GROMACS .gro file of C-alpha atoms in nm:
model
  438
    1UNK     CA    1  -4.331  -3.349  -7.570
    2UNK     CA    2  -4.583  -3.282  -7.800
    3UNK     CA    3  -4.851  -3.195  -7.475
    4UNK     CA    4  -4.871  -2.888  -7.302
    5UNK     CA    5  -5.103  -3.039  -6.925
    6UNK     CA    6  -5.140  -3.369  -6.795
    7UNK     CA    7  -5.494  -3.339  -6.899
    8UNK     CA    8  -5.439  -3.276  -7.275
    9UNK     CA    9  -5.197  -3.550  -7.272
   10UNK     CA   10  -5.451  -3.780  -7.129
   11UNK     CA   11  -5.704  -3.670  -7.379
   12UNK     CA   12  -5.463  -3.736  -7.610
   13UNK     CA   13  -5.389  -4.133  -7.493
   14UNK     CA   14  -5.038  -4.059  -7.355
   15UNK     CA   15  -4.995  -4.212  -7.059
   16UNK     CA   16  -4.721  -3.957  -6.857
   17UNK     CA   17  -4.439  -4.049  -6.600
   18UNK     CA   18  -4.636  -3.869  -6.360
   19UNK     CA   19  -4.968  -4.083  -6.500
   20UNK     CA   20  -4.760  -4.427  -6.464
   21UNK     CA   21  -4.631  -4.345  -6.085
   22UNK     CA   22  -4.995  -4.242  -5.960
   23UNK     CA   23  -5.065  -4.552  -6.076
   24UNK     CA   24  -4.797  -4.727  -5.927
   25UNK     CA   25  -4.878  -4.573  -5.569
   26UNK     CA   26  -5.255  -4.629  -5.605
   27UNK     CA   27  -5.246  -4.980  -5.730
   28UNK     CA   28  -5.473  -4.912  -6.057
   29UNK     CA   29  -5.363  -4.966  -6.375
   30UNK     CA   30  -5.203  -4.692  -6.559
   31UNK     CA   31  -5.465  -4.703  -6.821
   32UNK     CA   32  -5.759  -4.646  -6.571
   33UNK     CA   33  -5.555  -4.332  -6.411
   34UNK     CA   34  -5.529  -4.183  -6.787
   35UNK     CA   35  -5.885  -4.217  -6.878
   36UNK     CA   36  -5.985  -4.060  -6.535
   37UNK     CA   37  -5.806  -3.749  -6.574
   38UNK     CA   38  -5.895  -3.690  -6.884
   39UNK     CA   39  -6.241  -3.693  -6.795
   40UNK     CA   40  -6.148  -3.445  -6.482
   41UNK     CA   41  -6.220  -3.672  -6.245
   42UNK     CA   42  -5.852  -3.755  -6.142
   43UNK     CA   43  -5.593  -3.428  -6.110
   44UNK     CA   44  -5.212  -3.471  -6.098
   45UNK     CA   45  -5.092  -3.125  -5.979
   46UNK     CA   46  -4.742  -3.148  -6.078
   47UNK     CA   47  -4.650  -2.792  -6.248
   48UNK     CA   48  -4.340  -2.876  -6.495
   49UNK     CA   49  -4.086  -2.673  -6.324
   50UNK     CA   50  -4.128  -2.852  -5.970
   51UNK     CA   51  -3.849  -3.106  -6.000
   52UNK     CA   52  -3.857  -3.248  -5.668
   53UNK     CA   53  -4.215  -3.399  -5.658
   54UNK     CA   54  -4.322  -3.681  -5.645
   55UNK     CA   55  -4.673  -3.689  -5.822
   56UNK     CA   56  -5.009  -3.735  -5.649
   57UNK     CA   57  -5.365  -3.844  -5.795
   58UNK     CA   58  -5.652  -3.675  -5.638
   59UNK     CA   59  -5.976  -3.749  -5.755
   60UNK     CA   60  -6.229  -4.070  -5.782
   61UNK     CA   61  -6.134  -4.423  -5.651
   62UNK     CA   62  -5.817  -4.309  -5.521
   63UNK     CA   63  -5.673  -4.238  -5.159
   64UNK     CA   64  -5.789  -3.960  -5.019
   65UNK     CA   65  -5.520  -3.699  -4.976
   66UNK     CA   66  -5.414  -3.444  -4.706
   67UNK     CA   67  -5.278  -3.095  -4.690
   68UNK     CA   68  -5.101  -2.872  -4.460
   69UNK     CA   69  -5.157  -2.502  -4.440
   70UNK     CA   70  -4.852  -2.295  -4.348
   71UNK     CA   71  -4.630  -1.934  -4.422
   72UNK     CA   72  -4.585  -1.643  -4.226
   73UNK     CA   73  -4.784  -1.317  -4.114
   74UNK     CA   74  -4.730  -1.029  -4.005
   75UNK     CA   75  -4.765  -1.108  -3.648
   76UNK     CA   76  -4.551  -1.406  -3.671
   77UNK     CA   77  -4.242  -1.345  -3.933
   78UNK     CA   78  -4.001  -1.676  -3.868
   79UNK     CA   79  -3.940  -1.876  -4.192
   80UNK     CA   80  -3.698  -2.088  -3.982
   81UNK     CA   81  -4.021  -2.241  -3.796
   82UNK     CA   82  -4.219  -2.223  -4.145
   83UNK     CA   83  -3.988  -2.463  -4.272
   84UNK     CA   84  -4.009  -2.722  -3.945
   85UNK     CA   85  -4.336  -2.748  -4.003
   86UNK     CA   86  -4.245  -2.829  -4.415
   87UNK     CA   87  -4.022  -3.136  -4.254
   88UNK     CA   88  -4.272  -3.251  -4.029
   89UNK     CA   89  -4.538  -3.267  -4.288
   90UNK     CA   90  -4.269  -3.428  -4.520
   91UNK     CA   91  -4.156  -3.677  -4.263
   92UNK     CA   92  -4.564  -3.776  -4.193
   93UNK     CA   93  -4.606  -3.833  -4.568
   94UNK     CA   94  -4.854  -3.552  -4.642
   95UNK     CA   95  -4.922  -3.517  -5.002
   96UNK     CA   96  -4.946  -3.149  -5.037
   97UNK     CA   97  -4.847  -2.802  -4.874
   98UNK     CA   98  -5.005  -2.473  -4.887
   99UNK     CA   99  -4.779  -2.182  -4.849
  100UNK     CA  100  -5.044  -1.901  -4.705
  101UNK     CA  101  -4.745  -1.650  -4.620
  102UNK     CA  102  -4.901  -1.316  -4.635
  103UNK     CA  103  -4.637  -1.050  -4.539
  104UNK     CA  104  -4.376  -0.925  -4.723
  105UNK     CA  105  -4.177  -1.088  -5.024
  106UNK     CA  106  -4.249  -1.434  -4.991
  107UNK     CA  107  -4.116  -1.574  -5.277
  108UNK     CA  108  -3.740  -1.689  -5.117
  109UNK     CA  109  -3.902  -1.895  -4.890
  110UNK     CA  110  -4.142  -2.060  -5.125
  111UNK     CA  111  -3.863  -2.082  -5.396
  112UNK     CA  112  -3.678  -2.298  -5.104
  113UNK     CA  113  -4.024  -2.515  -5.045
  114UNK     CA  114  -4.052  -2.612  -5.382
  115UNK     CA  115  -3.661  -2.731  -5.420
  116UNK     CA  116  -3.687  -2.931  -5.173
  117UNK     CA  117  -4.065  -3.055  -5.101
  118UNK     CA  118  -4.159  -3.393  -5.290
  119UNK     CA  119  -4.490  -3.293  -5.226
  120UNK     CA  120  -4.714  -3.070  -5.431
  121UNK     CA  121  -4.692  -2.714  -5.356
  122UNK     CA  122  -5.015  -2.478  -5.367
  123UNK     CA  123  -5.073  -2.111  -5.331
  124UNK     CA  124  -5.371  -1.828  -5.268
  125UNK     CA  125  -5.208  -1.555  -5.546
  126UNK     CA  126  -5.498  -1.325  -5.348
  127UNK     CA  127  -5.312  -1.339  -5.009
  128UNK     CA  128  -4.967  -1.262  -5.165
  129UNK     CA  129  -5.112  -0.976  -5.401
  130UNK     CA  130  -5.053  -0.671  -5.162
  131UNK     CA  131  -4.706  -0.798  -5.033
  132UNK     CA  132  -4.593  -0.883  -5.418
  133UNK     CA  133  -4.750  -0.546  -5.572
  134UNK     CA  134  -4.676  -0.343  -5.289
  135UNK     CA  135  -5.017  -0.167  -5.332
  136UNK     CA  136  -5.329  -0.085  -5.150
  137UNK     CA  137  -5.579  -0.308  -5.215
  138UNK     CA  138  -5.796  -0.038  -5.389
  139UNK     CA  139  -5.496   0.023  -5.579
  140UNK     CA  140  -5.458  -0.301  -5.751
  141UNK     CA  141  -5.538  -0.413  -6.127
  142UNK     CA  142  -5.663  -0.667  -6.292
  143UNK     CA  143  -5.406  -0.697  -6.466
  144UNK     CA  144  -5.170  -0.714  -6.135
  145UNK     CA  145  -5.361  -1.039  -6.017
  146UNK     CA  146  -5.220  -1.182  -6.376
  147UNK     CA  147  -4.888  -1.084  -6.288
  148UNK     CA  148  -4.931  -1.249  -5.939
  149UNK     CA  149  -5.074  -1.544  -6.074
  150UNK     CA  150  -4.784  -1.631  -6.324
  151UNK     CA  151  -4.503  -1.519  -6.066
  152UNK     CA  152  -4.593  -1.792  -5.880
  153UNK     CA  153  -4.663  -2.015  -6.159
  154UNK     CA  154  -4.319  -1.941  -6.270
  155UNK     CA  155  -4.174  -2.075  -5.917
  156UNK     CA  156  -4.323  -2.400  -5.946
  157UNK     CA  157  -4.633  -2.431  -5.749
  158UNK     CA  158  -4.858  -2.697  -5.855
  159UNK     CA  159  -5.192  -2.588  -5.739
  160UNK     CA  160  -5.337  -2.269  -5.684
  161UNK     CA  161  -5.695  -2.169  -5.506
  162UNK     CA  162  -5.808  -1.901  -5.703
  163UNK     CA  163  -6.163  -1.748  -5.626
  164UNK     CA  164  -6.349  -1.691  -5.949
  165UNK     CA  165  -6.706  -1.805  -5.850
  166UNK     CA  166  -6.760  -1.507  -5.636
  167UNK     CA  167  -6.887  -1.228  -5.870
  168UNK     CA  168  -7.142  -0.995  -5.912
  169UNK     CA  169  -7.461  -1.290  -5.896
  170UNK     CA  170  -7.262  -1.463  -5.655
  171UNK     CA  171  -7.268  -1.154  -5.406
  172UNK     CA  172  -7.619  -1.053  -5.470
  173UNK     CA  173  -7.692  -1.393  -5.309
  174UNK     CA  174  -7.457  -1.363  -5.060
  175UNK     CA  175  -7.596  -1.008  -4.916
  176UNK     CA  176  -7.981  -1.126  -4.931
  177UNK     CA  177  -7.876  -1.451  -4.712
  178UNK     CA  178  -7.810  -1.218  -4.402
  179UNK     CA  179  -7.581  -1.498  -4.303
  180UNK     CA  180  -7.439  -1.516  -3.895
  181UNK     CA  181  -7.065  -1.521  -3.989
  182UNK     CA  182  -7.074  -1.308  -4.355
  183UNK     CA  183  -6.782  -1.395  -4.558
  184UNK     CA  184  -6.456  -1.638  -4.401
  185UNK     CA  185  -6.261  -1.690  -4.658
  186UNK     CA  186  -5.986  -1.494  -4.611
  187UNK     CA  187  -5.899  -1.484  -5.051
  188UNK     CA  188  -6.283  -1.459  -5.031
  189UNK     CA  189  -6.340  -1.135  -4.842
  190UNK     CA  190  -6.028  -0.938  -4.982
  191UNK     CA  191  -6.199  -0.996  -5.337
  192UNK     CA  192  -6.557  -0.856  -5.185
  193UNK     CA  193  -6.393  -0.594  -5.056
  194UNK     CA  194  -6.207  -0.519  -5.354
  195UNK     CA  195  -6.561  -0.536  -5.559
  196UNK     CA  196  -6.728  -0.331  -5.363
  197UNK     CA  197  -6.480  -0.023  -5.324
  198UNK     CA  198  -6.388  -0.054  -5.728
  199UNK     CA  199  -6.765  -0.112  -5.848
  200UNK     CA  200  -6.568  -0.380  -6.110
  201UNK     CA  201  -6.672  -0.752  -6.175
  202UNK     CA  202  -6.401  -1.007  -6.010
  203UNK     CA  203  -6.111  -0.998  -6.191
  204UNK     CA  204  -6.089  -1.352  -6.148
  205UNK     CA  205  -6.376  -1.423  -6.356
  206UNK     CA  206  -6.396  -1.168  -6.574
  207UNK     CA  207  -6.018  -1.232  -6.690
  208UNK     CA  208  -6.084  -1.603  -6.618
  209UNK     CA  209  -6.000  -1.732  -6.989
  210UNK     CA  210  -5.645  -1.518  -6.900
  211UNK     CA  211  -5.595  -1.688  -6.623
  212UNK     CA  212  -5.626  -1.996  -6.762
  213UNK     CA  213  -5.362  -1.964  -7.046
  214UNK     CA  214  -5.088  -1.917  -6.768
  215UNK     CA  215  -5.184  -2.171  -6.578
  216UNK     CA  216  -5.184  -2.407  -6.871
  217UNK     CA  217  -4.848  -2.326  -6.958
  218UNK     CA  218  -4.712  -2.425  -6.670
  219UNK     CA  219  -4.966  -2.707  -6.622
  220UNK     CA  220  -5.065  -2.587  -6.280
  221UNK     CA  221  -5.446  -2.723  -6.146
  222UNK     CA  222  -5.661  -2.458  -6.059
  223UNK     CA  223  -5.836  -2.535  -5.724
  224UNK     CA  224  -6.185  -2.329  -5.733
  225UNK     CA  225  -6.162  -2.157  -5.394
  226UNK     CA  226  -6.562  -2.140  -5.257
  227UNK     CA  227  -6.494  -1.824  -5.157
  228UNK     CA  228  -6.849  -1.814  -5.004
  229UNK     CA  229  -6.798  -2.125  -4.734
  230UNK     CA  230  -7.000  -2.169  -4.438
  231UNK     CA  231  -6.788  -2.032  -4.154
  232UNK     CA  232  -7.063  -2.141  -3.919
  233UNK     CA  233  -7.334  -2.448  -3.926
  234UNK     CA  234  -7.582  -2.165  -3.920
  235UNK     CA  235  -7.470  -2.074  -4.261
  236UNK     CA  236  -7.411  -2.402  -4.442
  237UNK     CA  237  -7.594  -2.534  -4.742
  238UNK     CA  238  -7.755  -2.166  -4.820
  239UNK     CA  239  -7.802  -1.974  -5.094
  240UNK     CA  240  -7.481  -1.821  -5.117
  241UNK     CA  241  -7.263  -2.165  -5.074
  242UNK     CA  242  -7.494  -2.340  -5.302
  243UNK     CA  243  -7.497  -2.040  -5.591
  244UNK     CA  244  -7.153  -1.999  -5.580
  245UNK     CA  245  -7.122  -2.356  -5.616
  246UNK     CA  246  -7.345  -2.319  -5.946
  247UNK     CA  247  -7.052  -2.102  -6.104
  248UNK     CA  248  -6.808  -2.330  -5.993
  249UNK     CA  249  -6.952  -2.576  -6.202
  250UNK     CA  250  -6.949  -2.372  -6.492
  251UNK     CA  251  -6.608  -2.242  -6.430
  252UNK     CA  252  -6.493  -2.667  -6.420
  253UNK     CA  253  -6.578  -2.702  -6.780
  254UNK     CA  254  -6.451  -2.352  -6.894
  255UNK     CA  255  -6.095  -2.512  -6.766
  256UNK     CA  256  -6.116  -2.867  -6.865
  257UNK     CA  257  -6.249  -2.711  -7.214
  258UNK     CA  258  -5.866  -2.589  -7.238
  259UNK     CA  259  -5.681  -2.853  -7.075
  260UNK     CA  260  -5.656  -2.725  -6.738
  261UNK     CA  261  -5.721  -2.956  -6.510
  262UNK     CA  262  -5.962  -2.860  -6.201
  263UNK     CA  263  -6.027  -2.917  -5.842
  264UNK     CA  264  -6.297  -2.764  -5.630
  265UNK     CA  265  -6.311  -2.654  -5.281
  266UNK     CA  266  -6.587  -2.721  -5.019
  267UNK     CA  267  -6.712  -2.623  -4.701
  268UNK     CA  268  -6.625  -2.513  -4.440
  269UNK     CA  269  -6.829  -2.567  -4.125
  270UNK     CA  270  -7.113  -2.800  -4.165
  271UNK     CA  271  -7.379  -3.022  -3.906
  272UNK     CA  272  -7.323  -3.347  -3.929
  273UNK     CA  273  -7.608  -3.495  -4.135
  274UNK     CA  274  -7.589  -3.220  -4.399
  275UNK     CA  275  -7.211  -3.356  -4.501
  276UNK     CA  276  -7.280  -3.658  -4.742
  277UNK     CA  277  -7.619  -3.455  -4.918
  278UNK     CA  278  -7.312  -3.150  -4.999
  279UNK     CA  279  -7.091  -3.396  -5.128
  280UNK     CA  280  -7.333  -3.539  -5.350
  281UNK     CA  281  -7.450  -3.184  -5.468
  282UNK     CA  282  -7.094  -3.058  -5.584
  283UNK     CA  283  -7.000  -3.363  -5.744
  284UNK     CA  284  -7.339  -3.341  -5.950
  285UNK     CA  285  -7.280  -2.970  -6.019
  286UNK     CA  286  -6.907  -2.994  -6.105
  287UNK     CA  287  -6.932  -3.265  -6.350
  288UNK     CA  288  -6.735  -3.495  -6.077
  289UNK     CA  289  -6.435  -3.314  -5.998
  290UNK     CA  290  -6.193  -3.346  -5.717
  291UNK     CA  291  -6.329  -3.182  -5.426
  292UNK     CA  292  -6.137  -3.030  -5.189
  293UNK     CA  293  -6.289  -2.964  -4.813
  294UNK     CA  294  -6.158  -2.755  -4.516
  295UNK     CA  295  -6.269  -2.996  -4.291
  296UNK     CA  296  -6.597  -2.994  -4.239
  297UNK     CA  297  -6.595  -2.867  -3.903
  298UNK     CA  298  -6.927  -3.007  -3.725
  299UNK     CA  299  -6.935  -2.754  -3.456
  300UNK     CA  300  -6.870  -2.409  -3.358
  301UNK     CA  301  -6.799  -2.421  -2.989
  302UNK     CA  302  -6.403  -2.619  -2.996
  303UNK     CA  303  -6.181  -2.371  -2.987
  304UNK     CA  304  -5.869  -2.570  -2.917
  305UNK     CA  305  -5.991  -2.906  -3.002
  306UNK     CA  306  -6.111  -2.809  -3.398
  307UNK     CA  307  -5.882  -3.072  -3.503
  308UNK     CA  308  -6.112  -3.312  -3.403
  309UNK     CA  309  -6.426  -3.133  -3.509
  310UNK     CA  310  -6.278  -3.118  -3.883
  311UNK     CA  311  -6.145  -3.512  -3.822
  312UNK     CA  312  -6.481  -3.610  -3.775
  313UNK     CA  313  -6.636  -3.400  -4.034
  314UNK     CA  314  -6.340  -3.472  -4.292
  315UNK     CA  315  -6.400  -3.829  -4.213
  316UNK     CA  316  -6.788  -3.816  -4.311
  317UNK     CA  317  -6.674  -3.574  -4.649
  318UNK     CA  318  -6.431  -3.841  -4.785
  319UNK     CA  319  -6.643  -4.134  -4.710
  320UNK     CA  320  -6.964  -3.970  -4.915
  321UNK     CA  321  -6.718  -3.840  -5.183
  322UNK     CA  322  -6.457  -3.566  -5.107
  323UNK     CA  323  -6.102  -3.635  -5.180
  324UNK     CA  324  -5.870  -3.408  -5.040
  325UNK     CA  325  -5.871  -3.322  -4.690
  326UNK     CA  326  -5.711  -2.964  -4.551
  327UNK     CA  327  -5.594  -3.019  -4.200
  328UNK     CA  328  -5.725  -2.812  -3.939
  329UNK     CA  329  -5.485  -2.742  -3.616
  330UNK     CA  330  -5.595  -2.690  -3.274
  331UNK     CA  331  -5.511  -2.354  -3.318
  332UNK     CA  332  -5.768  -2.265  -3.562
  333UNK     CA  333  -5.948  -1.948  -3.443
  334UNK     CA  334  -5.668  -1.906  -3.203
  335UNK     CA  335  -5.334  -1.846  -3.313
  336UNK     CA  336  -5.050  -1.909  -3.614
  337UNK     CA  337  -4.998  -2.290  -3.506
  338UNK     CA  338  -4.686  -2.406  -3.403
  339UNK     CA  339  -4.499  -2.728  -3.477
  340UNK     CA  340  -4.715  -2.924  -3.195
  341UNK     CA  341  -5.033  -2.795  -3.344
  342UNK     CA  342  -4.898  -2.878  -3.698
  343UNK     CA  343  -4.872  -3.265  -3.595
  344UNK     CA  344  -5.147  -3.284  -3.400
  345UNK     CA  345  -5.356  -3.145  -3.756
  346UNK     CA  346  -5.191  -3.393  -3.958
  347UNK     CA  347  -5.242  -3.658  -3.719
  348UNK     CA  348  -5.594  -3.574  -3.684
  349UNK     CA  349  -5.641  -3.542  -4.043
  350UNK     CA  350  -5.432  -3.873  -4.152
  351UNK     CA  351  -5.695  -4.072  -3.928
  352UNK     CA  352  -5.992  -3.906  -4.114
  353UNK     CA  353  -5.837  -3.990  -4.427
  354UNK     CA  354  -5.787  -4.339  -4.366
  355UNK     CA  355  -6.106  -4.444  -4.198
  356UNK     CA  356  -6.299  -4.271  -4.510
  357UNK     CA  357  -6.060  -4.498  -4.734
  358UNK     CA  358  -6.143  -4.815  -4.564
  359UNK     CA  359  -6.551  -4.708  -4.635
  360UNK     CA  360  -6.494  -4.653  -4.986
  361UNK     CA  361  -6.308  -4.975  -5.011
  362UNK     CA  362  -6.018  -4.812  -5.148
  363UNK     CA  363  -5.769  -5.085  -5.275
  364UNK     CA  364  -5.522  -5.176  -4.988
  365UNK     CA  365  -5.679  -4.985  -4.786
  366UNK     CA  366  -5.731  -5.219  -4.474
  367UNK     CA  367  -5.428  -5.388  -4.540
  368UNK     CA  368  -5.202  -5.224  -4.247
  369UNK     CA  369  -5.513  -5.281  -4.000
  370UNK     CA  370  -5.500  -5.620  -4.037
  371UNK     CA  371  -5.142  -5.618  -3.960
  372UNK     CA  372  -5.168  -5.423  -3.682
  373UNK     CA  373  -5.418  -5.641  -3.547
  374UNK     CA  374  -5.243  -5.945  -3.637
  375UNK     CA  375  -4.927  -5.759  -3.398
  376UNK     CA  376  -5.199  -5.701  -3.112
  377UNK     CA  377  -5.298  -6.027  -3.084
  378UNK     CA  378  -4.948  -6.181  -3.099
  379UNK     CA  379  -4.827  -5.832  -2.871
  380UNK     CA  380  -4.566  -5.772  -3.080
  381UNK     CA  381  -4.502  -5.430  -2.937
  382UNK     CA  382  -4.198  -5.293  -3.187
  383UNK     CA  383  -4.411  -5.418  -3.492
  384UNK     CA  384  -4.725  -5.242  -3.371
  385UNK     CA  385  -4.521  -4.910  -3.323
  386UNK     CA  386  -4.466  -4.971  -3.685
  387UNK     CA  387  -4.744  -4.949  -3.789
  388UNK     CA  388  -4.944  -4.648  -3.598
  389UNK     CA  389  -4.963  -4.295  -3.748
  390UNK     CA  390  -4.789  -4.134  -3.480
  391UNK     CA  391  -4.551  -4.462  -3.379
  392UNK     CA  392  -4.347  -4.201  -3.158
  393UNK     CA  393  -4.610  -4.126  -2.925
  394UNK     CA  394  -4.773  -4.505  -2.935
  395UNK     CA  395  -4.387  -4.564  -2.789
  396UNK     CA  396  -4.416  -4.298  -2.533
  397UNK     CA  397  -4.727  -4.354  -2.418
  398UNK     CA  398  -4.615  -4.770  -2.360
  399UNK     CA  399  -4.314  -4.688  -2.174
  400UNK     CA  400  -4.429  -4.379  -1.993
  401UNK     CA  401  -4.557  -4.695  -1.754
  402UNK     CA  402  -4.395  -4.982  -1.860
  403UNK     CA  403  -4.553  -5.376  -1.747
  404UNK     CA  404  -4.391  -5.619  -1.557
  405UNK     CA  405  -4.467  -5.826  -1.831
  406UNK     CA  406  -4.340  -5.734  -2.171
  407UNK     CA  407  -4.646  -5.903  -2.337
  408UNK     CA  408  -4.879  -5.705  -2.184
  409UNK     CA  409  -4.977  -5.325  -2.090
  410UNK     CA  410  -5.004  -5.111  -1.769
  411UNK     CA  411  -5.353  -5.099  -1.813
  412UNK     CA  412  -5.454  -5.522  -1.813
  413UNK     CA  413  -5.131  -5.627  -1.656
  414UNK     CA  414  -5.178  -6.042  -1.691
  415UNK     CA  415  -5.532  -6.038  -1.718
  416UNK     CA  416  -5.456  -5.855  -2.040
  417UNK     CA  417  -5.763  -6.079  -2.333
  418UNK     CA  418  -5.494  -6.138  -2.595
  419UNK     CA  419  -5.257  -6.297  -2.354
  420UNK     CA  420  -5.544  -6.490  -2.193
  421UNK     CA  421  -5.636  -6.622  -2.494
  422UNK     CA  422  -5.318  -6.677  -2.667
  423UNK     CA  423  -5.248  -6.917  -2.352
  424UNK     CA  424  -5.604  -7.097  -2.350
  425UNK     CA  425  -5.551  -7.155  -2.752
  426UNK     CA  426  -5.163  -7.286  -2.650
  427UNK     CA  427  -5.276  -7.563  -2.364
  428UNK     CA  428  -5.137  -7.365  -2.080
  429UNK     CA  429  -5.324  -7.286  -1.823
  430UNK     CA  430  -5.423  -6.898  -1.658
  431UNK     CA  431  -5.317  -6.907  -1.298
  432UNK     CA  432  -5.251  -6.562  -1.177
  433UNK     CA  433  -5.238  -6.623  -0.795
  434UNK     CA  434  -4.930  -6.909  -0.849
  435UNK     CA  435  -4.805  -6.697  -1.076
  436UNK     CA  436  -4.794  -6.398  -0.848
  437UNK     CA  437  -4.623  -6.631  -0.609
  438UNK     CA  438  -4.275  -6.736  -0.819
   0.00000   0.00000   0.00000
């Protein structure tokens, strides 16, 4: 293998197995896929020691991706249920998984995600630094974020969010915004913090050529984490989004310069018709790169139901541009979800995806609607069940209050339109009083 990244071997015009199955799944042809990532504009996370995967494309012209957000804390310590939710998200057909564990020595449990996950695996190093290091955060070293960093590289994850945009500029910007909500990244704030009680640059950035080499080696994407994201509409789109945003760009072509390929992350919570104008923007100032949103969540006042605020504002993202969603759960601002919460995210998140794919006229996109359609007008209830996201509860919800009819619903009974009209279109005649009679 005479290529270290997917990028480099793209740059170089070798078309990888990883290249030729994106390909495959995408319907493109394999020599579109390889001039797209070596451009940056397609990423394969697929770090070469995760065996089990089964290589994604994220990026320009392709389907827009999903990923779940799970691991323990130290309020809720039960890898047992961490790994439910990895089979649920596995049997729904998400593309990627976050471990965010944040307590303790978390590296047998995301050793045992890896083995087994055919999706791609990503990581905050940040969140695991204290647990790994066993330090204060005071404490810590630059050179202890390397050793983070290639620990987990090491393991096999394919993607990690690492916040280098946030230094010194960065927070100067941030402080004179006087923003409602200050700082909600979670990676985001521990590095602010750590700034601020050390007097030092980010280590992130200043050691960001570092970084890099490790991450090569292993070929693992860096995802830019906007460690400066909107945590309320009152803060989106200002100065300290947008100038963070500015170093991400720079940061992109620092990394593509040596092979590494790049993703960057996005708001956040956002109104409505600010979405597509911030998907445009980081796309011009990131040289096109895959961007990455946590939702956007279009309001502030769901607690409960955010999974449909960040559906709705994931929805808008991917349709003006964004390609990978990160689910949000009702639990956001809540609680840890649990397994219901965990579907109901995906779900939530799947739909987004989708509708945003049939806007962009992604190839193949609108194939399944028309054959769910096709079922609803012939009532074909077992094929339609096929078809639905969430088949399991299209089922329940049918037979919860079954028809007398088979060919129809609870709801229409026979005056159900698709019945109606499948008779008209047949000769037969609509006669519900004689037919109420036999």
């Amino acid at each position: 293998m005479n290529y270290r990244t997917q990028m480099e071997a793209a740059k170089k015009g070798i078309i990888t197995k990883e290249m030729l199955s994106v390909a495959a799944k995408e319907h493109i042809k394999e020599e579109k896929i390889r001039e797209s990532v070596a451009c940056g504009r397609v990423a394969i996370p697929a770090n070469i020691k995760h065996k089990s995967l089964s290589p994604e494309g994220i990026g320009e012209g392709l389907r827009t991706k999903i990923n779940v957000n799970l691991g323990i804390s130290g309020d809720s310590i039960d890898y047992t249920r961490e790994m439910e939710k990895v089979d649920l998200a596995i049997k729904f057909g998400v593309e990627a998984i976050m471990d965010l564990s944040n307590y303790g020595k978390t590296n047998t449990f995301r050793t045992q995600l890896i083995s087994r996950s055919p999706a791609m695996i990503g990581t905050v190093p940040m969140y695991d630094a204290i647990g790994y290091l066993e330090k204060d955060l005071m404490d810590i070293k630059a050179a202890d974020f390397l050793k983070v960093v290639e620990a987990h590289a090491e393991e096999g994850v394919d993607f990690m969010t690492i916040h280098a945009g946030i230094n010194r500029r960065a927070v100067e910007c941030f402080k004179r915004s006087k923003r409602l909500t200050n700082i909600v990244s979670r990676g985001g704030s521990l590095l602010f913090a750590w700034m601020e009680m050390t007097g030092n640059e980010n280590p992130f950035y200043e050691y960001y050529d570092e970084f890099l080499e490790i991450l090569r080696e292993y070929d693992v994407t860096i995802s830019l984490g906007d460690a400066l994201r909107p945590g309320s509409i009152n803060d989106s789109s200002d100065a300290g989004q947008l100038s963070e945003l500015i170093e991400l760009g720079n940061l992109t072509e620092r990394a593509w310069e040596r092979d590494v390929q790049v993703m960057v992350e996005g708001p956040g919570h956002m109104a409505i018709n600010e979405i597509a104008a911030n998907m445009t923007i980081q796309k011009r100032l990131c040289h096109g790169a895959p961007f990455y949103v946590l939702g956007p969540l279009v309001t502030d006042i769901a607690p409960g139901y955010d999974h449909i605020t960040s559906a709705i504002g994931g929805a808008i993202a991917a349709s003006s541009g964004a390609d990978f969603l990160c689910y949000v759960t009702p639990a956001e601002h809540l609680r840890l979800p649990d397994l219901e919460d965990v579907k109901e995210g995906i779900v939530a998140s799947k739909i987004a995806a989708h509708a945003a794919d049939i806007a962009k006229g992604i190839p193949g996109a609108r194939e399944i609607d028309n054959k769910m359609s096709d079922a609803r007008r012939r009532i074909d209830w077992e094929e339609m069940f096929s078809y639905a996201i969430d088949g399991e509860k299209a089922r329940a919800y049918f037979e919860s209050a079954p028809p007398a009819e088979r060919h129809t619903c609870s709801m229409c009974g026979k005056m159900c339109a698709m019945r109606t009209t499948n008779k008209i279109l047949a000769g037969e005649k609509v006669e519900f009083c004689s037919e109420n009679k036999q």
